[in-house]
Amino acid sequence: MRMSFEINRNLLNRTLPLPDNLNAVVDNSKSFELKKQDGTTTAGIIKGNDFGLPHDLFVKRFNYRGFFDFLIHQFSNDRAKRLWERSLSLYKKGLPVPEPLTFMRSSFRKRDAFYLSRVVENAESLWNIYKKGVFQENHALLQLLAGTIAGWHVKGAVHGDLKWPNILVQKEPNGYAFFLIDLDQSRLYPGPSLKGISKDLKRFYRFGLEIGAEQWVESAFFPAYSACLPDEIKMGIDLADIRRKAMQDWIKKGRKKLP
């Protein structure tokens, strides 16, 4: 049996055919490719071809974590709805995020909540692209990355967890494009938030420390990023302080190193 959940009515005039029980697809189906799972969420890709869709779908399930937690989210902003609202506001602003499609709140009958968006096809994480040495071969890619992150911040957007796996690099016929994902902690302010910008850059640099790429961040990314900012924003950002605080966080978390 299938149910048709309405896709973002402000963006698309069509419906999204999905199985009646998304949990069955996520837990026990060959139509689902798991990407990430922990006690809080399960995330992955639903194969669109299996449901007559022209593209794949990203699904994030907010797992049931007990009745007390369930009640809290029933009487406050449900996690799936909150992610939908944040993603939609960023998408409508013209920012580089996956197209949001729909969400399903938890209920007394179905305790898990779901958020669905369109998959960014032909994409890899910034981390993978860096490891392949693409930035050494394609210097224009650095400028595109810097311009994307700077443009994000200039428009008042803050990611909240700007580690490299949350930045996707899409290969297009005429070049590359960047997208930001995992938007649960994102915010969109009326104008640039210096505090939020510093938080994003600190997380970006800390991930550089985790993979041994801090010199590239300091000597290549930070200068290119700064060059894309208006002077009034640039003057309010202390990159030396951001590096120092990122180093403190990295040391506090045990000098974590990723392969």
XYZ file of N, CA and C in Angstrom:
777
model
N 0.846 -1.202 0.000
C 0.000 0.000 0.000
C 0.878 1.247 0.000
N 0.440 2.291 -0.703
C 1.198 3.535 -0.748
C 0.333 4.685 -0.251
N 1.003 5.636 0.342
C 0.340 6.877 0.708
C 1.041 8.006 -0.018
N 0.321 9.059 -0.361
C 0.911 10.205 -1.054
C 1.016 11.361 -0.082
N 2.234 11.693 0.312
C 2.474 12.814 1.207
C 2.758 14.052 0.379
N 2.169 15.153 0.764
C 2.305 16.369 -0.018
C 3.706 16.941 0.092
N 4.305 17.233 -1.034
C 5.598 17.895 -1.060
C 5.380 19.391 -0.841
N 6.349 20.040 -0.340
C 6.359 21.483 -0.125
C 5.464 22.217 -1.135
N 4.299 22.617 -0.706
C 3.317 23.201 -1.617
C 3.781 24.545 -2.173
N 4.730 25.174 -1.512
C 5.231 26.456 -1.995
C 6.236 26.296 -3.123
N 6.717 25.065 -3.314
C 7.760 24.842 -4.303
C 7.295 23.978 -5.474
N 6.539 22.928 -5.161
C 6.207 21.957 -6.190
C 4.719 21.612 -6.149
N 4.137 21.457 -7.301
C 2.722 21.124 -7.383
C 2.573 19.650 -7.765
N 2.976 18.792 -6.876
C 2.858 17.364 -7.109
C 2.911 16.642 -5.768
N 2.658 15.345 -5.789
C 2.692 14.565 -4.560
C 3.818 13.562 -4.620
N 4.172 13.055 -3.457
C 5.309 12.153 -3.323
C 4.819 10.774 -2.913
N 4.809 9.795 -3.811
C 4.342 8.453 -3.450
C 5.390 7.717 -2.624
N 5.002 7.298 -1.431
C 5.894 6.560 -0.549
C 5.140 5.407 0.090
N 5.852 4.415 0.586
C 5.178 3.312 1.261
C 4.432 3.809 2.496
N 3.392 3.076 2.863
C 2.609 3.429 4.042
C 3.474 3.413 5.292
N 4.414 2.492 5.353
C 5.250 2.352 6.542
C 6.709 2.658 6.198
N 7.112 3.893 6.414
C 8.501 4.264 6.120
C 9.480 3.507 7.000
N 9.077 3.169 8.209
C 9.969 2.416 9.091
C 10.380 1.090 8.468
N 9.435 0.448 7.779
C 9.751 -0.830 7.141
C 10.793 -0.647 6.050
N 10.713 0.464 5.336
C 11.691 0.740 4.283
C 13.065 1.021 4.893
N 13.087 1.834 5.926
C 14.353 2.225 6.547
C 15.021 1.044 7.243
N 14.242 0.193 7.874
C 14.819 -0.877 8.702
C 15.106 -2.165 7.944
N 14.265 -2.491 6.965
C 14.373 -3.827 6.370
C 14.144 -3.826 4.866
N 14.719 -2.884 4.184
C 14.434 -2.801 2.754
C 15.704 -2.610 1.944
N 15.742 -3.264 0.794
C 16.839 -3.063 -0.145
C 16.725 -1.722 -0.860
N 15.591 -1.035 -0.657
C 15.386 0.266 -1.280
C 16.034 1.392 -0.482
N 16.640 1.049 0.650
C 17.215 2.066 1.534
C 18.697 1.822 1.727
N 19.502 2.885 1.542
C 20.953 2.813 1.758
C 21.300 3.627 2.995
N 21.705 2.949 4.045
C 22.018 3.608 5.313
C 23.278 4.444 5.179
N 23.214 5.694 5.682
C 24.365 6.588 5.678
C 24.875 6.867 7.086
N 23.950 6.985 8.038
C 24.355 7.335 9.398
C 23.287 6.859 10.363
N 23.732 6.324 11.509
C 22.776 5.865 12.508
C 23.358 6.013 13.905
N 22.545 6.522 14.810
C 22.906 6.558 16.220
C 21.611 6.440 17.013
N 21.681 6.658 18.322
C 20.489 6.513 19.141
C 19.427 7.552 18.867
N 19.817 8.640 18.238
C 18.897 9.750 18.002
C 18.270 9.716 16.622
N 19.083 9.451 15.603
C 18.599 9.517 14.230
C 19.092 8.346 13.394
N 18.375 8.098 12.316
C 18.782 7.168 11.268
C 18.633 7.914 9.951
N 19.690 7.944 9.156
C 19.654 8.724 7.919
C 20.190 7.897 6.763
N 19.606 8.118 5.586
C 20.076 7.404 4.415
C 19.307 7.801 3.170
N 19.461 6.987 2.125
C 18.918 7.297 0.808
C 17.871 6.253 0.426
N 16.686 6.726 0.044
C 15.662 5.866 -0.526
C 15.817 5.887 -2.049
N 15.866 4.721 -2.649
C 16.027 4.615 -4.100
C 14.723 5.008 -4.786
N 14.759 6.125 -5.473
C 13.547 6.648 -6.088
C 12.939 5.726 -7.134
N 13.777 5.007 -7.885
C 13.270 4.120 -8.935
C 12.315 3.066 -8.392
N 12.535 2.653 -7.156
C 11.689 1.616 -6.566
C 10.284 2.116 -6.280
N 10.086 3.430 -6.328
C 8.767 3.993 -6.025
C 8.274 4.903 -7.151
N 8.846 4.709 -8.331
C 8.380 5.452 -9.491
C 8.766 6.916 -9.487
N 9.855 7.256 -8.798
C 10.301 8.650 -8.725
C 11.499 8.867 -9.644
N 11.655 10.067 -10.185
C 12.762 10.332 -11.103
C 14.088 10.595 -10.397
N 14.081 10.644 -9.076
C 15.307 10.921 -8.330
C 15.243 10.230 -6.969
N 16.401 10.087 -6.346
C 16.460 9.485 -5.019
C 16.063 10.500 -3.951
N 15.742 9.981 -2.763
C 15.321 10.817 -1.647
C 16.229 10.602 -0.460
N 16.593 11.688 0.184
C 17.277 11.588 1.469
C 16.218 11.565 2.561
N 16.322 10.622 3.494
C 15.371 10.544 4.599
C 16.139 10.555 5.921
N 15.669 11.353 6.841
C 16.228 11.392 8.186
C 15.110 11.042 9.157
N 15.273 9.947 9.847
C 14.289 9.531 10.838
C 14.760 9.941 12.225
N 13.908 10.631 12.940
C 14.175 10.994 14.327
C 13.582 9.893 15.192
N 14.458 9.087 15.748
C 14.033 7.866 16.418
C 13.320 8.149 17.737
N 12.350 7.318 18.039
C 11.636 7.380 19.318
C 12.619 7.124 20.460
N 12.632 8.029 21.439
C 13.607 7.942 22.532
C 12.927 7.874 23.903
N 11.760 7.307 23.937
C 11.053 7.177 25.202
C 9.863 8.126 25.265
N 8.906 7.782 26.118
C 7.638 8.502 26.144
C 7.799 9.942 26.625
N 8.670 10.174 27.595
C 8.854 11.532 28.111
C 9.399 12.453 27.019
N 10.416 11.982 26.293
C 10.969 12.771 25.191
C 9.913 12.980 24.109
N 9.124 11.959 23.850
C 8.057 12.058 22.855
C 7.058 13.153 23.234
N 6.660 13.186 24.501
C 5.697 14.191 24.940
C 6.265 15.606 24.817
N 7.536 15.751 25.146
C 8.167 17.078 25.041
C 8.046 17.605 23.619
N 8.327 16.736 22.645
C 8.291 17.181 21.258
C 6.870 17.283 20.718
N 5.907 16.652 21.380
C 4.517 16.840 20.980
C 4.015 18.224 21.355
N 4.508 18.747 22.454
C 4.040 20.040 22.936
C 5.015 21.176 22.618
N 6.079 20.850 21.910
C 7.007 21.870 21.429
C 7.185 21.634 19.933
N 8.196 22.211 19.353
C 8.411 22.060 17.917
C 9.030 20.698 17.629
N 8.291 19.849 16.964
C 8.773 18.525 16.594
C 10.097 18.633 15.827
N 10.993 17.670 16.057
C 12.327 17.755 15.449
C 12.273 17.748 13.923
N 11.413 16.927 13.351
C 11.307 16.889 11.894
C 10.741 18.198 11.352
N 9.741 18.738 12.031
C 9.161 20.007 11.592
C 10.174 21.131 11.712
N 10.955 21.119 12.792
C 11.960 22.159 12.980
C 13.006 22.111 11.873
N 13.454 20.911 11.510
C 14.421 20.783 10.418
C 13.804 21.229 9.100
N 12.539 20.880 8.882
C 11.833 21.319 7.678
C 11.793 22.842 7.590
N 11.422 23.478 8.683
C 11.299 24.938 8.677
C 12.634 25.611 8.420
N 13.692 25.093 9.024
C 15.014 25.676 8.828
C 15.504 25.453 7.408
N 15.320 24.247 6.903
C 15.764 23.950 5.543
C 14.998 24.775 4.519
N 13.691 24.904 4.733
C 12.872 25.650 3.796
C 13.249 27.126 3.771
N 13.514 27.701 4.938
C 13.891 29.117 4.976
C 15.211 29.348 4.244
N 16.158 28.444 4.390
C 17.434 28.557 3.695
C 17.254 28.372 2.187
N 16.434 27.388 1.820
C 16.196 27.112 0.403
C 15.527 28.297 -0.278
N 14.538 28.880 0.369
C 13.834 30.030 -0.202
C 14.746 31.250 -0.313
N 15.769 31.306 0.531
C 16.730 32.401 0.485
C 17.703 32.238 -0.673
N 17.633 31.107 -1.351
C 18.538 30.842 -2.469
C 19.879 30.302 -2.044
N 19.954 29.761 -0.829
C 21.218 29.234 -0.320
C 21.416 27.785 -0.759
N 22.663 27.327 -0.823
C 22.966 26.005 -1.385
C 22.688 24.863 -0.407
N 21.429 24.484 -0.301
C 21.009 23.360 0.531
C 20.161 22.425 -0.312
N 20.071 21.136 0.061
C 19.210 20.221 -0.696
C 17.753 20.682 -0.662
N 17.036 20.428 -1.741
C 15.640 20.843 -1.827
C 14.792 20.093 -0.791
N 14.167 20.795 0.141
C 13.307 20.110 1.122
C 12.014 19.672 0.455
N 11.539 18.456 0.796
C 10.350 17.914 0.152
C 9.152 17.803 1.093
N 9.344 17.161 2.237
C 8.224 16.998 3.150
C 8.741 16.556 4.516
N 7.855 16.554 5.498
C 8.181 16.032 6.824
C 6.949 15.352 7.391
N 7.164 14.463 8.342
C 6.083 13.763 9.033
C 6.348 13.833 10.530
N 5.460 14.469 11.238
C 5.604 14.575 12.679
C 5.348 13.221 13.343
N 5.899 13.048 14.531
C 5.586 11.868 15.327
C 4.160 11.990 15.851
N 3.558 10.871 16.178
C 2.199 10.854 16.696
C 2.070 9.717 17.694
N 0.923 9.623 18.349
C 0.721 8.540 19.303
C 0.647 7.189 18.598
N 0.313 7.202 17.313
C 0.274 5.947 16.557
C 1.625 5.612 15.943
N 2.339 6.662 15.487
C 3.658 6.465 14.890
C 4.644 7.367 15.617
N 5.493 6.761 16.425
C 6.325 7.521 17.360
C 7.561 8.151 16.717
N 7.973 7.670 15.563
C 9.136 8.259 14.889
C 8.690 9.408 13.990
N 9.586 10.373 13.806
C 9.326 11.497 12.895
C 10.290 11.404 11.716
N 9.887 11.975 10.572
C 10.694 11.877 9.363
C 10.821 13.228 8.674
N 11.992 13.438 8.092
C 12.231 14.584 7.210
C 12.801 14.046 5.905
N 12.302 14.556 4.774
C 12.773 14.098 3.470
C 13.168 15.277 2.602
N 14.252 15.091 1.878
C 14.711 16.095 0.926
C 15.207 15.389 -0.320
N 15.418 16.160 -1.345
C 15.985 15.606 -2.567
C 17.475 15.343 -2.359
N 17.960 14.280 -2.936
C 19.375 13.934 -2.823
C 20.207 14.846 -3.736
N 21.353 15.276 -3.233
C 22.315 15.987 -4.071
C 23.103 14.922 -4.832
N 22.811 14.783 -6.098
C 23.386 13.701 -6.885
C 24.811 14.040 -7.344
N 25.564 12.974 -7.618
C 26.939 13.113 -8.110
C 27.780 13.981 -7.171
N 27.674 13.697 -5.882
C 28.349 14.543 -4.893
C 29.170 13.703 -3.922
N 30.247 14.296 -3.441
C 31.085 13.720 -2.396
C 31.299 14.783 -1.322
N 31.716 14.332 -0.154
C 31.984 15.295 0.903
C 33.269 16.067 0.612
N 33.358 17.249 1.173
C 34.579 18.055 1.060
C 35.781 17.275 1.566
N 35.591 16.501 2.604
C 36.669 15.690 3.172
C 37.223 14.734 2.109
N 36.344 14.015 1.418
C 36.797 13.071 0.398
C 37.510 13.780 -0.748
N 36.957 14.908 -1.177
C 37.568 15.662 -2.276
C 38.960 16.141 -1.883
N 39.095 16.610 -0.648
C 40.402 17.078 -0.181
C 41.404 15.922 -0.166
N 40.987 14.767 0.341
C 41.896 13.616 0.421
C 42.372 13.172 -0.956
N 41.556 13.380 -1.959
C 41.932 12.992 -3.326
C 42.895 13.978 -3.969
N 43.147 15.102 -3.302
C 44.077 16.077 -3.843
C 43.496 16.964 -4.930
N 42.163 17.046 -5.009
C 41.530 17.823 -6.074
C 41.869 19.306 -5.943
N 42.010 19.800 -4.715
C 42.302 21.224 -4.533
C 43.692 21.580 -5.056
N 44.608 20.624 -5.007
C 45.938 20.886 -5.541
C 45.923 20.959 -7.073
N 44.974 20.245 -7.696
C 44.885 20.213 -9.150
C 43.969 21.301 -9.708
N 43.000 21.723 -8.905
C 41.983 22.663 -9.372
C 41.923 23.845 -8.414
N 42.668 24.883 -8.718
C 42.747 26.026 -7.808
C 41.450 26.841 -7.807
N 40.689 26.770 -8.874
C 39.414 27.497 -8.915
C 38.423 26.920 -7.916
N 38.605 25.649 -7.547
C 37.695 25.015 -6.602
C 37.790 25.670 -5.229
N 38.984 26.084 -4.833
C 39.163 26.784 -3.569
C 38.369 28.089 -3.568
N 38.437 28.826 -4.647
C 37.706 30.085 -4.737
C 36.201 29.858 -4.679
N 35.739 28.783 -5.294
C 34.319 28.469 -5.271
C 33.876 28.088 -3.859
N 34.683 27.299 -3.166
C 34.374 26.936 -1.779
C 34.334 28.166 -0.903
N 35.367 29.003 -1.002
C 35.433 30.214 -0.187
C 34.246 31.129 -0.467
N 33.906 31.286 -1.739
C 32.781 32.139 -2.097
C 31.451 31.591 -1.616
N 31.312 30.267 -1.632
C 30.076 29.642 -1.157
C 29.884 29.865 0.333
N 30.935 29.623 1.125
C 30.826 29.785 2.582
C 30.668 31.260 2.938
N 31.409 32.124 2.268
C 31.280 33.557 2.534
C 29.879 34.052 2.176
N 29.359 33.606 1.028
C 28.020 34.007 0.625
C 26.963 33.530 1.597
N 27.151 32.340 2.119
C 26.261 31.776 3.152
C 26.220 32.709 4.363
N 27.391 33.139 4.821
C 27.467 33.978 6.013
C 26.968 35.400 5.756
N 27.265 35.933 4.585
C 26.835 37.296 4.267
C 25.310 37.396 4.249
N 24.644 36.326 3.844
C 23.180 36.335 3.794
C 22.536 36.055 5.153
N 23.344 35.948 6.202
C 22.803 35.766 7.542
C 22.652 34.335 7.978
N 23.151 33.384 7.193
C 23.027 31.971 7.538
C 24.198 31.524 8.413
N 23.894 30.679 9.381
C 24.900 30.045 10.230
C 24.601 28.554 10.235
N 25.598 27.741 9.988
C 25.367 26.294 9.910
C 25.254 25.658 11.285
N 26.193 25.962 12.168
C 26.170 25.412 13.514
C 27.022 24.180 13.709
N 27.365 23.472 12.619
C 28.235 22.298 12.717
C 28.968 22.141 11.387
N 29.792 23.124 11.066
C 30.410 23.209 9.745
C 31.668 22.340 9.649
N 31.500 21.051 9.929
C 32.603 20.128 9.687
C 32.562 19.691 8.227
N 33.654 19.184 7.725
C 33.798 18.947 6.288
C 32.830 17.904 5.731
N 32.455 16.850 6.462
C 31.462 15.921 5.916
C 30.098 16.567 5.674
N 29.848 17.726 6.271
C 28.576 18.416 6.072
C 28.612 19.409 4.906
N 29.693 19.360 4.135
C 29.818 20.172 2.918
C 29.976 19.205 1.747
N 29.019 19.220 0.834
C 29.060 18.332 -0.324
C 29.585 19.074 -1.544
N 30.369 18.356 -2.349
C 30.906 18.887 -3.594
C 30.255 18.106 -4.730
N 29.438 18.791 -5.515
C 28.739 18.145 -6.620
C 29.480 18.389 -7.929
N 29.729 17.317 -8.656
C 30.380 17.421 -9.971
C 29.305 17.641 -11.019
N 29.380 18.769 -11.706
C 28.433 19.110 -12.748
C 29.127 19.039 -14.103
N 28.367 19.015 -15.189
C 28.995 18.971 -16.518
C 29.952 20.133 -16.760
N 29.633 21.289 -16.187
C 30.465 22.473 -16.423
C 31.338 22.856 -15.233
N 31.464 21.967 -14.256
C 32.296 22.285 -13.104
C 31.756 21.692 -11.822
N 31.860 22.462 -10.739
C 31.475 21.981 -9.418
C 30.471 22.941 -8.779
N 29.767 22.414 -7.768
C 28.898 23.232 -6.932
C 28.978 22.681 -5.514
N 28.825 23.555 -4.529
C 28.875 23.148 -3.131
C 27.482 23.229 -2.509
N 27.184 22.271 -1.625
C 25.942 22.256 -0.872
C 26.258 21.996 0.595
N 25.477 22.596 1.480
C 25.608 22.355 2.909
C 24.452 21.480 3.370
N 24.775 20.454 4.151
C 23.769 19.498 4.612
C 23.823 19.391 6.130
N 22.952 18.528 6.668
C 22.844 18.311 8.113
C 22.548 19.643 8.820
N 21.373 20.162 8.567
C 21.031 21.538 8.903
C 20.270 21.684 10.225
N 20.305 20.674 11.076
C 19.529 20.713 12.318
C 19.898 21.893 13.209
N 21.153 22.286 13.203
C 21.592 23.377 14.080
C 21.682 24.719 13.346
N 21.244 24.753 12.108
C 21.385 25.971 11.313
C 20.444 27.068 11.792
N 20.807 28.291 11.470
C 19.993 29.467 11.778
C 20.077 30.434 10.590
N 19.018 31.207 10.415
C 19.020 32.249 9.390
C 18.628 33.555 10.057
N 19.584 34.476 10.126
C 19.379 35.761 10.781
C 19.072 36.835 9.737
N 18.512 37.961 10.162
C 18.226 39.054 9.216
C 19.470 39.584 8.516
N 20.601 39.468 9.167
C 21.865 39.914 8.589
C 22.996 39.061 9.117
N 24.224 39.310 8.690
C 25.366 38.506 9.130
C 25.508 38.488 10.648
N 25.763 37.303 11.193
C 25.978 37.129 12.627
C 27.463 36.848 12.871
N 28.178 37.817 13.415
C 29.616 37.621 13.642
C 29.871 36.473 14.609
N 29.018 36.339 15.609
C 29.170 35.239 16.559
C 28.970 33.900 15.862
N 27.952 33.818 15.024
C 27.697 32.581 14.296
C 28.783 32.268 13.284
N 29.274 33.291 12.607
C 30.360 33.100 11.645
C 31.595 32.533 12.347
N 31.932 33.104 13.482
C 33.103 32.631 14.234
C 32.921 31.176 14.665
N 31.701 30.821 15.060
C 31.435 29.440 15.459
C 31.615 28.499 14.273
N 31.096 28.881 13.112
C 31.243 28.038 11.922
C 32.704 27.869 11.535
N 33.449 28.969 11.531
C 34.859 28.893 11.134
C 35.683 28.109 12.146
N 35.326 28.204 13.393
C 36.033 27.425 14.416
C 35.822 25.927 14.189
N 34.585 25.545 13.876
C 34.305 24.121 13.621
C 35.004 23.660 12.349
N 35.033 24.513 11.323
C 35.710 24.190 10.078
C 37.204 23.958 10.332
N 37.818 24.846 11.118
C 39.247 24.724 11.407
C 39.531 23.506 12.280
N 38.636 23.239 13.243
C 38.855 22.094 14.125
C 38.839 20.789 13.351
N 37.972 20.688 12.354
C 37.996 19.486 11.533
C 39.295 19.406 10.746
N 39.816 20.553 10.318
C 41.115 20.562 9.676
C 42.195 19.987 10.586
N 42.130 20.315 11.876
C 43.067 19.742 12.847
C 42.898 18.227 12.948
N 41.656 17.773 12.888
C 41.386 16.343 13.032
C 41.937 15.526 11.870
N 42.088 16.137 10.702
C 42.590 15.394 9.538
C 43.972 15.875 9.108
N 44.576 16.735 9.912
C 45.918 17.208 9.592
C 45.967 18.197 8.447
N 44.879 18.954 8.243
C 44.818 19.913 7.130
C 44.779 21.348 7.629
N 45.218 21.584 8.854
C 45.103 22.928 9.414
C 45.955 23.952 8.664
N 47.098 23.530 8.134
C 47.935 24.469 7.385
C 47.241 24.920 6.110
N 46.533 24.006 5.445
C 45.783 24.373 4.246
C 44.655 25.351 4.596
N 43.996 25.106 5.712
C 42.929 26.019 6.134
C 43.498 27.410 6.388
N 44.635 27.472 7.088
C 45.240 28.767 7.437
C 45.796 29.499 6.213
N 46.532 28.779 5.364
C 47.261 29.437 4.282
C 46.453 29.580 3.002
N 45.426 28.738 2.820
C 44.669 28.762 1.568
C 43.216 29.182 1.786
N 42.504 28.439 2.614
C 41.065 28.711 2.732
C 40.770 30.044 3.404
N 41.367 30.303 4.568
C 41.052 31.538 5.285
C 41.320 32.793 4.450
N 42.471 32.901 3.765
C 42.680 34.086 2.926
C 41.660 34.206 1.792
N 41.329 33.075 1.156
C 40.355 33.116 0.059
C 38.972 33.486 0.592
N 38.614 32.954 1.739
C 37.321 33.270 2.360
C 37.254 34.746 2.733
N 38.283 35.241 3.368
C 38.301 36.644 3.795
C 38.178 37.590 2.605
N 38.803 37.212 1.480
C 38.772 38.065 0.295
C 37.362 38.196 -0.280
N 36.466 37.266 0.079
C 35.098 37.292 -0.431
C 34.148 38.085 0.465
N 34.628 38.556 1.602
C 33.764 39.237 2.561
C 33.792 40.751 2.377
N 32.678 41.422 2.629
C 32.701 42.885 2.695
C 33.584 43.337 3.858
N 34.173 44.507 3.752
C 35.115 44.977 4.757
C 34.496 45.046 6.152
N 33.215 45.439 6.254
C 32.614 45.589 7.577
C 32.465 44.257 8.300
N 32.319 43.162 7.558
C 32.268 41.842 8.186
C 33.678 41.341 8.467
N 34.552 41.536 7.497
C 35.940 41.080 7.635
C 36.598 41.670 8.888
N 36.330 42.933 9.149
C 36.943 43.593 10.297
C 36.443 43.044 11.630
N 35.282 42.403 11.624
C 34.721 41.874 12.863
C 35.091 40.435 13.145
N 35.897 39.824 12.287
C 36.264 38.411 12.454
C 37.736 38.308 12.831
N 38.004 37.694 13.946
C 39.369 37.523 14.441
C 39.821 36.089 14.151
N 40.496 35.887 13.029
C 40.896 34.539 12.632
C 41.904 33.929 13.593
N 42.766 34.747 14.174
C 43.739 34.231 15.137
C 43.024 33.680 16.364
N 41.999 34.390 16.815
C 41.224 33.920 17.970
C 40.436 32.665 17.615
N 39.930 32.598 16.391
C 39.206 31.401 15.949
C 40.138 30.193 15.947
N 41.349 30.364 15.440
C 42.322 29.256 15.444
C 42.650 28.833 16.875
N 42.843 29.810 17.749
C 43.194 29.498 19.138
C 42.075 28.720 19.832
N 40.841 29.157 19.651
C 39.714 28.479 20.298
C 39.464 27.098 19.697
N 39.670 26.975 18.387
C 39.520 25.662 17.749
C 40.573 24.692 18.283
N 41.786 25.184 18.470
C 42.848 24.356 19.033
C 42.508 23.933 20.461
N 41.974 24.840 21.254
C 41.575 24.511 22.618
C 40.508 23.422 22.635
N 39.516 23.575 21.750
C 38.463 22.563 21.675
C 39.025 21.209 21.260
N 39.930 21.236 20.288
C 40.513 19.992 19.790
C 41.306 19.289 20.889
N 42.083 20.045 21.646
C 42.856 19.469 22.750
C 41.924 18.928 23.827
N 40.885 19.697 24.133
C 39.920 19.288 25.156
C 39.238 17.977 24.781
N 39.026 17.748 23.494
C 38.365 16.539 23.040
C 39.347 15.403 22.755
N 40.565 15.537 23.251
C 41.530 14.440 23.185
C 42.385 14.419 21.939
N 42.547 15.565 21.269
C 43.364 15.640 20.046
C 42.957 14.577 19.029
N 41.673 14.498 18.785
C 41.111 13.501 17.883
C 41.733 13.591 16.495
N 42.146 12.431 15.954
C 42.722 12.365 14.620
C 41.930 11.363 13.779
N 41.543 11.782 12.582
C 40.828 10.912 11.664
C 41.762 10.442 10.565
N 41.553 9.244 10.047
C 42.453 8.712 9.004
C 42.330 9.492 7.707
